[in-house]
Coordinates of C-alpha atoms and ligand atoms in Angstrom, one line a residue:
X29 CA -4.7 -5.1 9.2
X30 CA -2.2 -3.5 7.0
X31 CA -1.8 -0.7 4.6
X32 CA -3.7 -2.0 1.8
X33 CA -6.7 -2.9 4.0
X34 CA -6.8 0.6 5.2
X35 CA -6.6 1.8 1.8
X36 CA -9.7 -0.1 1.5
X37 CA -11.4 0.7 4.2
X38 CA -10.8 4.2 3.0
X39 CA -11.6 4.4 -0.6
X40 CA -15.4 2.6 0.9
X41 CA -15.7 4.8 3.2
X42 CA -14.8 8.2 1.3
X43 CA -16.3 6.8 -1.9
X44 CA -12.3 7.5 -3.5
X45 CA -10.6 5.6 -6.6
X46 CA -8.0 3.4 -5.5
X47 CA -4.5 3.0 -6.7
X48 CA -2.5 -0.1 -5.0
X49 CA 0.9 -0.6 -6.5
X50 CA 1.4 -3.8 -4.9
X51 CA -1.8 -5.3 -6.2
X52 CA -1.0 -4.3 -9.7
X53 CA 2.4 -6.2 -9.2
X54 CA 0.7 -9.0 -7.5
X55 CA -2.0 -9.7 -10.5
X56 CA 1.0 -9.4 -12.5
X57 CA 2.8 -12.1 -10.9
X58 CA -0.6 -14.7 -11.2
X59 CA -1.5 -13.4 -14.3
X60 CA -1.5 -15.5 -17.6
X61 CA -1.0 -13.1 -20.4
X62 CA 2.9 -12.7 -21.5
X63 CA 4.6 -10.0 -19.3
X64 CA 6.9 -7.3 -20.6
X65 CA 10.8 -7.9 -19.4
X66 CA 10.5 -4.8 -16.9
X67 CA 7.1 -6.4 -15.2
X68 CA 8.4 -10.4 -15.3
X69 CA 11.3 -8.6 -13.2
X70 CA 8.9 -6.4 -11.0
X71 CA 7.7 -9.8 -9.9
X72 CA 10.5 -11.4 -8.9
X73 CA 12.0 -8.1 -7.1
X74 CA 8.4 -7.9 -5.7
X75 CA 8.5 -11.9 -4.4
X76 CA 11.9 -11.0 -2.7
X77 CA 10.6 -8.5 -0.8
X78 CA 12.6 -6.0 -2.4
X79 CA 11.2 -2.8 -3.6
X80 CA 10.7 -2.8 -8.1
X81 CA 12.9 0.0 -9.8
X82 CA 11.1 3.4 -10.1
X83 CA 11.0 3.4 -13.8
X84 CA 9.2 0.4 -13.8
X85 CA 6.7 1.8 -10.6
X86 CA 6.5 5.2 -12.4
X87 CA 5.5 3.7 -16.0
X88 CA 2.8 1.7 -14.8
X89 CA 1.5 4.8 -12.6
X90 CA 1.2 6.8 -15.2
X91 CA -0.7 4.1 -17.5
X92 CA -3.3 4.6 -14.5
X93 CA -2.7 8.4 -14.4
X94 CA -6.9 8.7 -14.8
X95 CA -7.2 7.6 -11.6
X96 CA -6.0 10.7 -10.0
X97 CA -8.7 12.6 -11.7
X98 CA -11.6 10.7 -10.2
X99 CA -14.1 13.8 -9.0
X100 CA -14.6 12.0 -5.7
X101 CA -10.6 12.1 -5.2
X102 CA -8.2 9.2 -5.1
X103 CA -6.2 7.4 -2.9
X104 CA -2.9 6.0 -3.5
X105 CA -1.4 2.7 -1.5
X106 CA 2.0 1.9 -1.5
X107 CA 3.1 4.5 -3.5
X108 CA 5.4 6.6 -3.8
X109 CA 8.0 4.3 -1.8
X110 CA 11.4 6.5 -3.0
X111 CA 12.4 10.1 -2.9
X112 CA 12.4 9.5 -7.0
X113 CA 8.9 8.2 -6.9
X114 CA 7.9 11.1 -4.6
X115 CA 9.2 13.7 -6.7
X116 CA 8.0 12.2 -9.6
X117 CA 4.3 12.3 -8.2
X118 CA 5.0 16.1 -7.2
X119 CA 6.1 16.9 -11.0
X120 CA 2.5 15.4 -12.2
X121 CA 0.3 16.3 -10.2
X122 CA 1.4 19.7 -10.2
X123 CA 1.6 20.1 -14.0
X124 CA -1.9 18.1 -14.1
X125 CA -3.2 20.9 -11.4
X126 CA -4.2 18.1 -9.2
X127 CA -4.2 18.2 -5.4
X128 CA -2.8 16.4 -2.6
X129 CA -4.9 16.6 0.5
X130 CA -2.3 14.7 2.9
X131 CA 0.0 11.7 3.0
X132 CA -0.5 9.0 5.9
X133 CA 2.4 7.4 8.0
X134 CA 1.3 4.5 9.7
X135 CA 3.0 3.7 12.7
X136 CA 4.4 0.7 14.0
X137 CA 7.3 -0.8 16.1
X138 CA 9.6 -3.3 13.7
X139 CA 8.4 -6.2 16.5
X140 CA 4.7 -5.9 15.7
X141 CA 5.6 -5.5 12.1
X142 CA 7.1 -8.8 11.8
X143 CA 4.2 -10.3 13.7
X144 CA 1.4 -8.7 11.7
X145 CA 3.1 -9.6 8.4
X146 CA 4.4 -13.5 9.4
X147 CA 1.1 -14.6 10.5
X148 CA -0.9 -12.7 7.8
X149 CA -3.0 -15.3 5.8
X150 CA -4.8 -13.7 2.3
X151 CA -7.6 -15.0 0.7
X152 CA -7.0 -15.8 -3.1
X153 CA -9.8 -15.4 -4.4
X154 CA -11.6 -11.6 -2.5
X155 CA -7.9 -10.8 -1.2
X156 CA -9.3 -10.8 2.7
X157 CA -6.3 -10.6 4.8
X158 CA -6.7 -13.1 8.1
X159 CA -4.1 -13.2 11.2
X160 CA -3.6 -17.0 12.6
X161 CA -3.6 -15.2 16.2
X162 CA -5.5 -11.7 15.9
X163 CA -8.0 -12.7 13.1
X164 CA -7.9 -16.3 12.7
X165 CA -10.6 -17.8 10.0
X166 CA -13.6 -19.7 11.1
X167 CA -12.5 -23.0 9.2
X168 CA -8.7 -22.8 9.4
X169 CA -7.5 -22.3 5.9
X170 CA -10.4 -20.9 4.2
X171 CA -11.9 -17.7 4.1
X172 CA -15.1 -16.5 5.8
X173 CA -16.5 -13.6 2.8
X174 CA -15.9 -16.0 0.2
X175 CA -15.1 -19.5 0.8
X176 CA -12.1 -19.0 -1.0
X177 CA -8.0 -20.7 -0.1
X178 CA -5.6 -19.0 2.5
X179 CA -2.8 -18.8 1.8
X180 CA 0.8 -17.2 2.5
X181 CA 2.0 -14.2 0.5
X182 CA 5.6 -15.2 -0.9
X183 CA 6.9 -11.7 0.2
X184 CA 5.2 -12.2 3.7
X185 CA 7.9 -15.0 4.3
X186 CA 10.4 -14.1 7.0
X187 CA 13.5 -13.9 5.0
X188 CA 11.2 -11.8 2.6
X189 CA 10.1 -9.6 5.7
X190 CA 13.7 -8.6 6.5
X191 CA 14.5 -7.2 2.8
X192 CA 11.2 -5.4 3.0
X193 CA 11.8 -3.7 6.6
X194 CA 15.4 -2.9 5.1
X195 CA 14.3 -1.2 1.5
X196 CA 11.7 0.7 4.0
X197 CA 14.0 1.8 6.1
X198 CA 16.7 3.0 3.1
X199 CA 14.4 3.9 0.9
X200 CA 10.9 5.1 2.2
X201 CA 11.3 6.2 5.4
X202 CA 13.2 9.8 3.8
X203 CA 9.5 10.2 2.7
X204 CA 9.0 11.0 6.2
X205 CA 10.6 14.4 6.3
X206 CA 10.5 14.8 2.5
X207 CA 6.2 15.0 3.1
X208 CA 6.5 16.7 6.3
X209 CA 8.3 19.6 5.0
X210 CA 5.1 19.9 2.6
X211 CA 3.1 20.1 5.3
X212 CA 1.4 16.8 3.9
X213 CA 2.8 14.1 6.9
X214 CA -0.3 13.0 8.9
X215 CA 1.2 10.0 11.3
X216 CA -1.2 7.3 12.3
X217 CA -0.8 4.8 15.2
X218 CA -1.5 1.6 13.3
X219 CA -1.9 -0.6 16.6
X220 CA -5.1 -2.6 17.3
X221 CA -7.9 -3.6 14.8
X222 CA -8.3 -2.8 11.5
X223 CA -11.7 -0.8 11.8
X224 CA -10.1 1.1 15.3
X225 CA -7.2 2.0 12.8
X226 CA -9.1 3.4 9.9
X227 CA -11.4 5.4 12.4
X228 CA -8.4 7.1 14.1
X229 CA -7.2 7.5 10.0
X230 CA -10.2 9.5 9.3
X231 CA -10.5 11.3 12.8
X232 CA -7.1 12.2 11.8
X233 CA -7.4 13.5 8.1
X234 CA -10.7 15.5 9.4
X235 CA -9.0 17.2 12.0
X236 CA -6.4 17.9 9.6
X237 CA -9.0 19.8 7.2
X238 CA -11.0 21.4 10.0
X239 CA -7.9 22.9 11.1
X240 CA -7.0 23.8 7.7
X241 CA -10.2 25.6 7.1
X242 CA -10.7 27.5 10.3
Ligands
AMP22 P1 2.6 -3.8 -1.0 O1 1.4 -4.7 -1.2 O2 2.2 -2.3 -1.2 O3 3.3 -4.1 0.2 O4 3.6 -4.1 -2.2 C1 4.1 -5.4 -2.5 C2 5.4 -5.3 -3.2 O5 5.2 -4.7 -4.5 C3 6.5 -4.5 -2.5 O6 7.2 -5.2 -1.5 C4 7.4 -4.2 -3.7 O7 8.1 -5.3 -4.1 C5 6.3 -3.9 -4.8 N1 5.9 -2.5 -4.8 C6 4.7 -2.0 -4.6 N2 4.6 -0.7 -4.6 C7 5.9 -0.3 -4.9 C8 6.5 1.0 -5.1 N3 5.8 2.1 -5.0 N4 7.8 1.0 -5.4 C9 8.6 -0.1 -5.5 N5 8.0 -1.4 -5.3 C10 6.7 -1.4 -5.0

C-alpha cells in the first residue's frame, strides 16, 4: 500500500536488510524502556506528522550503520527525507566504500495520497497495513495474518496528513533533483495494488541494471 509495505515486499523478495526509519520511531513511541530527550521528542514530532531533526535521524542511522553492509545489500525506507540527511548518507557510504544501486520515487497525486493514508488501518501486533475501501479486513477491526487489533496510526490522522504532505513537499521533494543529478532517481507509479506496485518496482530497478550493464 505505501512505502513501507514496498520496502517489505522488497527486502522478501530480494532477500535485502531492511532499514525503516519510521518503524524505529514508531517502536520508540510504544516502547517501555526510558527514552533519551532527543527520541521522547522524535515521537512527538513523529505523532504530528512532522518530520524529527536530522541529528536525531542521523544518530540513530548510524547506530544501525551494519545494516548497510549486509552481503545481500540493504534497503533503506524513509530515509534520507532532507538534503542534510541525503548528503549525510553520501559522506558514509562513500568513506565506508559502500554502494548505492538506485533511489525510488514513488509517485502519487496529493488526492490519492490523502485517501491511501486517511483510510489506512495497521495491524498492532504484525504491522499489516488494511484500506477500509481498497483492502478492507475480513472481520472489520481485526487483522486477517494475525488476529491482531486495527487500528489508526496517530500520524495518519488528517490534520497529521497535511503537516506530512507539507514537510514532504519543503523538505524531501529537493531529493528529487538532488538523486537525479546522481543518476540514482528511478520514479515509480505507486497507483493500484500493492503487489502490481512492487512488480513495476522491480521491473523498474532491473531495467535500470540491464541498461547499466549492456
Ligand atoms: P514513515 O513511516 O516513514 O512515514 O515515518 C513516520 C514518521 O517518522 C515521519 O512522519 C517522521 O515523523 C518520522 N521519520 C521517519 N523517517 C524520518 C526521516 N528520515 N527524517 C525525519 N523524520 C523521519
Amino acid at each position: 500500500m505505501g512505502k513501507g509495505t514496498q520496502a517489505d515486499l522488497l527486502s522478501r523478495e530480494l532477500r535485502a536488510c531492511q532499514l525503516s526509519t519510521g518503524d524505529v520511531f514508531r517502536a520508540a513511541s510504544k516502547s517501555h524502556v526510558e527514552l533519551s530527550p532527543a527520541m521522547q521528542a522524535a515521537t512527538v514530532y513523529m505523532r504530528s506528522g512532522a518530520l524529527v531533526p536530522d541529528e536525531t535521524v542521523w544518530e540513530m542511522v548510524r547506530e544501525r550503520v551494519g545494516c548497510l553492509r549486509c552481503g545481500s545489500g540493504f534497503i533503506l525506507d524513509g530515509f534520507p527525507r532532507t538534503l542534510g540527511q541525503a548528503a549525510s548518507l553520501e559522506q558514509l557510504m562513500e568513506s565506508e566504500r559502500l554502494p548505492m544501486d538506485a533511489v525510488v520515487s514513488y509517485e502519487l497525486p496529493a488526492r490519492a495520497v490523502i485517501a491511501r493514508l486517511s483510510g489506512r488501518r495497521t495491524c498492532k501486533e504484525c504491522r499489516t497495513a488494511f484500506h477500509i475501501v481498497d483492502r478492507p479486513a475480513k472481520v472489520d477491526g481485526i487483522c486477517d495474518r494475525c488476529g491482531g487489533v486495527l487500528f489508526q496510526r496517530d500520524d495518519d490522522r488528517a490534520e497529521s496528513i497535511k503537516v506530512r504532505l507539507e514537510a514532504y513537499a519543503e523538505s524531501t521533494a529537493p531529493l528529487i533533483a538532488f538523486y537525479e543529478q546522481r543518476g540514482l532517481l528511478v520514479m515509480v507509479d505507486a497507483g493500484g495494488m500493492a503487489d502490481e506496485i512492487c512488480a513495476r518496482t522491480l521491473a523498474a530497478l532491473n531495467g535500470r541494471r540491464a541498461a547499466r550493464t549492456a
